[in-house]
Coordinates of C-alpha atoms and ligand atoms in Angstrom, one line a residue:
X1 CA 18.3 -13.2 14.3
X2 CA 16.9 -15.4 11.4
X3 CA 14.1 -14.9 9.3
X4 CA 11.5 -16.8 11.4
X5 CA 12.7 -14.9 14.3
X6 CA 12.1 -11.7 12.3
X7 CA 8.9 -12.5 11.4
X8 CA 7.5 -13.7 15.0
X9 CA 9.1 -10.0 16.4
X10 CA 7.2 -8.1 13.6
X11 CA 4.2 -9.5 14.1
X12 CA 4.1 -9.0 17.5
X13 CA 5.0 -5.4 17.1
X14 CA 2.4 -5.3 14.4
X15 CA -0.1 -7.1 17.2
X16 CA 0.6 -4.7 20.2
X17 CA 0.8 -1.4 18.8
X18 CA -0.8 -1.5 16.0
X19 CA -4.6 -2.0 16.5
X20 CA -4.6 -5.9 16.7
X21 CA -4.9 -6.1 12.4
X22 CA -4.5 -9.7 13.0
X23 CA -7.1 -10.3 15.2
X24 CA -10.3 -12.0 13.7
X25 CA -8.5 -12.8 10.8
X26 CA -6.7 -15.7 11.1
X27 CA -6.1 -16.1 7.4
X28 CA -3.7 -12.8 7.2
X29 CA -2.1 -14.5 10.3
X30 CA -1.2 -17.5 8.0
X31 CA -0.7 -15.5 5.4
X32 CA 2.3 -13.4 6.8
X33 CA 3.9 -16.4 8.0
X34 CA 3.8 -18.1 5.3
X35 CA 4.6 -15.5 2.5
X36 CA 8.1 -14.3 2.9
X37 CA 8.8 -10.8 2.4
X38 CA 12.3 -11.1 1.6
X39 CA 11.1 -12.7 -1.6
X40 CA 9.7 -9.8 -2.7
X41 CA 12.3 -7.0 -1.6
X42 CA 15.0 -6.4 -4.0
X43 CA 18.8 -7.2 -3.1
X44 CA 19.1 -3.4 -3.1
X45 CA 16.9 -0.8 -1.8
X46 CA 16.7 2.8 -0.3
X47 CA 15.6 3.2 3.2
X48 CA 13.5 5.8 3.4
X49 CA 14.7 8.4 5.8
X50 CA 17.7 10.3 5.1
X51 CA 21.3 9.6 7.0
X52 CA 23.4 11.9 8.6
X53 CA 24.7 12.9 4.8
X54 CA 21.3 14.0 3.7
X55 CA 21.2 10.9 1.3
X56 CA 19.2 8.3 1.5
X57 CA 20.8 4.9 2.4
X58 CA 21.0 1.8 -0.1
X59 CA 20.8 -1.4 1.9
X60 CA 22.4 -3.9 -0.1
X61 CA 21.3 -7.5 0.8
X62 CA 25.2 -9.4 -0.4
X63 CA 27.0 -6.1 1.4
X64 CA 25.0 -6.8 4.4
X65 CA 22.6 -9.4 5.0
X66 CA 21.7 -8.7 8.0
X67 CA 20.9 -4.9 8.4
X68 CA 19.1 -5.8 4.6
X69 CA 16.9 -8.4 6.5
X70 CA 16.0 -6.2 9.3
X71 CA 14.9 -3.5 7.0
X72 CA 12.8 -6.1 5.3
X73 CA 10.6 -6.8 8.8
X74 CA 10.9 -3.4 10.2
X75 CA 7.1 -3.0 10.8
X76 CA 6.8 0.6 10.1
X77 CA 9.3 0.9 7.2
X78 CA 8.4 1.1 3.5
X79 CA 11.7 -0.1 1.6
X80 CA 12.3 2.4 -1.4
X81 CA 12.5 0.2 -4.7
X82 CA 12.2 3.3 -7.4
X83 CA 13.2 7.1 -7.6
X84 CA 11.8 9.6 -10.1
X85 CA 10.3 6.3 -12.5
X86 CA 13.6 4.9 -12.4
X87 CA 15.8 7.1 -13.6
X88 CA 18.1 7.0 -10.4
X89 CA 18.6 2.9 -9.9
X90 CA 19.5 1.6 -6.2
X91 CA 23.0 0.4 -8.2
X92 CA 23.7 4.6 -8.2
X93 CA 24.0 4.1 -4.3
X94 CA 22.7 6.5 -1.9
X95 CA 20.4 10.0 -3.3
X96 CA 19.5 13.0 -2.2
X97 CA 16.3 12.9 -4.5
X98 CA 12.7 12.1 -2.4
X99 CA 10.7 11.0 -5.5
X100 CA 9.9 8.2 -4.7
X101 CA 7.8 6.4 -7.2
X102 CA 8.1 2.4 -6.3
X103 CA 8.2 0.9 -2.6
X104 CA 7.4 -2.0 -0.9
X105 CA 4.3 -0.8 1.4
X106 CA 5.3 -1.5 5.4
X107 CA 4.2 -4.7 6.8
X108 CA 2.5 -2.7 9.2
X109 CA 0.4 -1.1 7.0
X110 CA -0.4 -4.0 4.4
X111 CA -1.6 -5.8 7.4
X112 CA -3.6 -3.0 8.3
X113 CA -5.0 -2.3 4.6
X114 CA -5.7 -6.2 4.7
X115 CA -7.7 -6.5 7.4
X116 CA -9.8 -3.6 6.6
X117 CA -10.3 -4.7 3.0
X118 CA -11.5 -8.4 4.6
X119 CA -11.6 -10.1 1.3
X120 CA -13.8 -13.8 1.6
X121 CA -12.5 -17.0 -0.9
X122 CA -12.9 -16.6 -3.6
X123 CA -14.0 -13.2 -4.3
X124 CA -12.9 -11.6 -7.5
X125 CA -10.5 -8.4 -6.2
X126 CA -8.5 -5.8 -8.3
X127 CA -5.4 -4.1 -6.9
X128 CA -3.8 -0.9 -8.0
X129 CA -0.5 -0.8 -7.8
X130 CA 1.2 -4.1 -8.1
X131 CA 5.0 -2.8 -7.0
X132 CA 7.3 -5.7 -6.1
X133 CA 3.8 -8.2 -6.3
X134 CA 4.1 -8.7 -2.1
X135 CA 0.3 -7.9 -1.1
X136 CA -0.7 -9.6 -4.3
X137 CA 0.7 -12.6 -2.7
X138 CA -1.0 -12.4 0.3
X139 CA -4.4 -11.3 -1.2
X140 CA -3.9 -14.2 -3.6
X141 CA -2.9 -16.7 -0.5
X142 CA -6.9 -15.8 0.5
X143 CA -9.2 -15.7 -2.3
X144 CA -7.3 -17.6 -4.8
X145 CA -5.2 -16.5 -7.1
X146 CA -7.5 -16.8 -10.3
X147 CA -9.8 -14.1 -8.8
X148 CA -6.9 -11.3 -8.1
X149 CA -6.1 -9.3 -11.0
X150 CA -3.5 -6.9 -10.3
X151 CA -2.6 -3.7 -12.6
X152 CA 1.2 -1.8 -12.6
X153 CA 1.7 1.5 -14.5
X154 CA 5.4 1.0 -14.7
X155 CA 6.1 -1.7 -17.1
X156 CA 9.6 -3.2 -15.8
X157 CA 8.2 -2.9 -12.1
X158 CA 5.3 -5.2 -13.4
X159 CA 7.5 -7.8 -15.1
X160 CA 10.2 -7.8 -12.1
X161 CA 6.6 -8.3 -10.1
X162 CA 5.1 -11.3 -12.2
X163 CA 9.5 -13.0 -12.1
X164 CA 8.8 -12.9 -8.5
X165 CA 5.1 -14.0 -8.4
X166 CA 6.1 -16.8 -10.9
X167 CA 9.2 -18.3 -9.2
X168 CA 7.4 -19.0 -5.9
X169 CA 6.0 -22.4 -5.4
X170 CA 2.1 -21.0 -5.7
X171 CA -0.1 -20.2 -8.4
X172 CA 1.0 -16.6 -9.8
X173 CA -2.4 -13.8 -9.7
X174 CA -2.7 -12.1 -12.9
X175 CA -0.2 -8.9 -13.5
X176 CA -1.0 -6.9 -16.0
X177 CA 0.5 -3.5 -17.5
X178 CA -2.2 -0.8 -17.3
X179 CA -3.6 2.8 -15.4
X180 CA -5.5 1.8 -12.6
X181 CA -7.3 4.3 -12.9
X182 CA -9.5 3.3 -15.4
X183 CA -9.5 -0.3 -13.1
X184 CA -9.6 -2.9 -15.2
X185 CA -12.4 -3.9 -17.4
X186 CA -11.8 -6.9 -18.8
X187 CA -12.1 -8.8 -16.1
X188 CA -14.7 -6.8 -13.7
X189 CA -16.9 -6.7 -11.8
X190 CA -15.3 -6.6 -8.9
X191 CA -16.3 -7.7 -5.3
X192 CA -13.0 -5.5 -4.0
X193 CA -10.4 -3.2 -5.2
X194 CA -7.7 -2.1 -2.7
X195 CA -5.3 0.5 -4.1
X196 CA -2.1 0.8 -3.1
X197 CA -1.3 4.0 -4.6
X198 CA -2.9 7.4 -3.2
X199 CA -5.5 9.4 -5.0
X200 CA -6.8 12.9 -4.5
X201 CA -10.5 11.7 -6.4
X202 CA -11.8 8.3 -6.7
X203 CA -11.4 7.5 -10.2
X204 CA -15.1 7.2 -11.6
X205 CA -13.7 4.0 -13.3
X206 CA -13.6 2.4 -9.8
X207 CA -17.4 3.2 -9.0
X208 CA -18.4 1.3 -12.3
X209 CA -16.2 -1.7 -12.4
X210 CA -17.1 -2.7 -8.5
X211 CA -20.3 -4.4 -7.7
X212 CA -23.1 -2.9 -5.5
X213 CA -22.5 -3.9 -2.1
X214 CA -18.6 -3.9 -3.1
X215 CA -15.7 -2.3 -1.2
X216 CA -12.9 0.0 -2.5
X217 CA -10.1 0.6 0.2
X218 CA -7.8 3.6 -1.3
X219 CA -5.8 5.7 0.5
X220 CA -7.5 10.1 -0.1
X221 CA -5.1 13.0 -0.4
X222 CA -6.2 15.4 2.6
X223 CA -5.1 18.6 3.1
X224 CA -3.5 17.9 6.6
X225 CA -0.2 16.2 5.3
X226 CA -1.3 12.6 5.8
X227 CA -3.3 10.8 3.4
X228 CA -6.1 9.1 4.4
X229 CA -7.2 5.4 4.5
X230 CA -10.7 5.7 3.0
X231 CA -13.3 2.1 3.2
X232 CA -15.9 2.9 0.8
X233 CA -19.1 0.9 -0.1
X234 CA -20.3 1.1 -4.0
X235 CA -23.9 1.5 -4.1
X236 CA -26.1 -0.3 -6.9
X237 CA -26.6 3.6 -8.7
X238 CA -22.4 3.9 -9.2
X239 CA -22.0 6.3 -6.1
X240 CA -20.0 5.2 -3.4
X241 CA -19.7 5.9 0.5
X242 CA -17.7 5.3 3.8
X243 CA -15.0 6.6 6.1
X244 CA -11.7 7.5 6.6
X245 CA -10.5 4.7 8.8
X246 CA -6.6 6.1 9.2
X247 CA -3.9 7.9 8.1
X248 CA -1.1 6.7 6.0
X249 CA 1.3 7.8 3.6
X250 CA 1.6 6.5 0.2
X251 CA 2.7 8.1 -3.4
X252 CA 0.2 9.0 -5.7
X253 CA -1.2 7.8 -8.7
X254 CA 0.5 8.9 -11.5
X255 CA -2.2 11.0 -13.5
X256 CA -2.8 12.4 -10.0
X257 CA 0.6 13.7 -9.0
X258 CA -0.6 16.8 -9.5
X259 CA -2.2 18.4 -6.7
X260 CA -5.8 20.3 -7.4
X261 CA -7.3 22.6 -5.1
X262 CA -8.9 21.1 -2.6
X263 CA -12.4 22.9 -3.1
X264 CA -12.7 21.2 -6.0
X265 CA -12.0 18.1 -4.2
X266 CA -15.1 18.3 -1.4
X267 CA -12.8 19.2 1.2
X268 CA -14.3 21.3 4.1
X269 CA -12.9 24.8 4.5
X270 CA -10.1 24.3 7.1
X271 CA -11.8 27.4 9.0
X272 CA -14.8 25.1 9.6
X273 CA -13.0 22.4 11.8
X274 CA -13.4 24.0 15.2
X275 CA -10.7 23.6 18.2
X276 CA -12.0 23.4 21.9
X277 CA -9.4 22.9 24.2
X278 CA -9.2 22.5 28.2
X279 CA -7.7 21.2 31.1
X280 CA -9.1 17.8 30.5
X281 CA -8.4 17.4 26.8
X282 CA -9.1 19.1 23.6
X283 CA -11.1 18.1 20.8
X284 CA -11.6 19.1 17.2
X285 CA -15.1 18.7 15.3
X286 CA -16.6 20.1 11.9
X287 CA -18.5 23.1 13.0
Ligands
SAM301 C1 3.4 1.7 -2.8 S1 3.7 1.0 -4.3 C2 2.8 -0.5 -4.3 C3 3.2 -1.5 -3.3 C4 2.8 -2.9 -3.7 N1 1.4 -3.1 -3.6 C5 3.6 -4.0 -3.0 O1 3.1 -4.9 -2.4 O2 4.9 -4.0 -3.2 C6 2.6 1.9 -5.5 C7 2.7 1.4 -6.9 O3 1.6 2.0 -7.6 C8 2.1 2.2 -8.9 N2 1.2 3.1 -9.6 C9 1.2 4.5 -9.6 N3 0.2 5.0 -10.4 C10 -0.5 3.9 -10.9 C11 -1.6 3.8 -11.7 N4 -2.2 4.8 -12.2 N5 -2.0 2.5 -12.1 C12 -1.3 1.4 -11.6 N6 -0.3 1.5 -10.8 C13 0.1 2.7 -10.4 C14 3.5 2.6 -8.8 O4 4.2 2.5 -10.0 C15 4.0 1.8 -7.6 O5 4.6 0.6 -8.1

């Protein structure tokens, strides 16, 4: 299969089981199209589930093209692109080691975090996370890429991110080396931030730095094993509220890699979710 084949079978995969991300936004349509992913993915990276030796797999885009290229438009696989903040390189070949700390986000979930963020030209957005600079791209394909700013923590994933944003034949967003969670002051306020990294507690930095009537979309730690997608609105006193809209997986931010209890977090007691169950069905509420 070619690339163009690759894409129109991803997208259709993304289409029918997915939720229909695509639908009523025709700009993330064009978007994927038009944005190659390839671009973005490295010549070598670590599929993320282990192989039948308990490592985990380098795909290696000169070794193999073609298995590489698949990998690359496998809708629900996030490609690997660092391990423990790069002190195991994808040139070390397969690892045993899960810490993952860099990835290129699955297209099925970028198109899902997209549509839900529903960013409008030229609206000024800031993204945590940067990675390999892919969903800058395509945020920067819709509002322009003079209103993204996007921040990195790691400082070689940022500048292999702004060599890739710069040798495409569009105007680069701005890439800058920084915490995200402290957003990014210099140039807010922001209409959106979408985080690409997960947090455990929305950074307080976030509720200042967005406009009232803004959005954050960040994916919430929860104590079930998943994290969750949270849409949030930012009210005009700094508080902010929403939903979880669905679970995902993603790595967390740095400063919170360390996981708090989840009292402190606002988490319910698990022994307050109650269980009905039935011969029609079962369901699960907060008692
Ligand atoms: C899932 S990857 C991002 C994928 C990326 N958006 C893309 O399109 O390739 C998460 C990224 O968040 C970065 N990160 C982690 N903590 C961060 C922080 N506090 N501030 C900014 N970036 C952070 C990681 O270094 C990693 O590159």
């Amino acid at each position: 299969m070619d690339e163009r084949q690759h894409v129109e079978q991803c997208m259709e995969i993304i289409d029918t089981y997915r939720g229909g991300y695509f639908n009523g936004r025709p700009w993330l349509r064009d978007a994927f199209e038009s944005i190659p992913r390839s671009h973005f993915v490295p010549d070598r990276v670590w599929w993320p589930e282990r192989d039948t030796d308990g490592l985990y797999p380098v795909f290696d885009r000169t070794a193999d093209p073609e298995r590489w290229l698949e990998a690359v438009y496998t809708p629900t696989a996030a490609l690997i692109t660092q391990i423990a903040d790069g002190k195991i390189s994808p040139k070390d070949g397969p690892t045993e080691s899960s810490d993952f700390t860099s990835s290129i986000s699955c297209p099925a979930v970028v198109v899902q975090m997209l549509h839900h963020l529903d960013p409008q030209p030229g609206e000024k957005v800031l993204e945590i996370g940067t990675g390999t600079g892919y969903n800058a791209a395509l945020l920067a394909h819709r509002v322009g890429a003079g209103h993204l700013t996007t921040v990195e923590i790691d400082p070689s994933t940022a500048e292999q991110a702004r060599a890739t944003l710069h040798i495409r034949d569009a105007p680069a967003p701005h890439v800058f080396v920084a915490d995200g969670e402290g957003g990014y002051t210099p140039h807010a306020p922001y209409d959106r931030l979408i985080s690409t990294a997960c947090v455990q507690r929305i950074p307080p930095a976030w509720l200042e730095q967005v406009k009232p009537g803004g959005v954050i979309l960040t994916p919430v730690a929860t104590p079930f094993g998943d994290d969750a997608l949270t849409l949030l609105t930012v009210d005009d006193v700094g508080h902010a509220k929403g939903r979880l809209v669905a679970a995902v997986r993603f790595m967390r931010v740095r400063s919170q890699r360390q996981r708090r209890p989840w009292r402190e977090l606002g988490w319910p007691r698990l022994p307050d979710f109650e269980l009905t169950a039935g011969p029609d069905g079962q369901s699960i509420r907060q008692s």
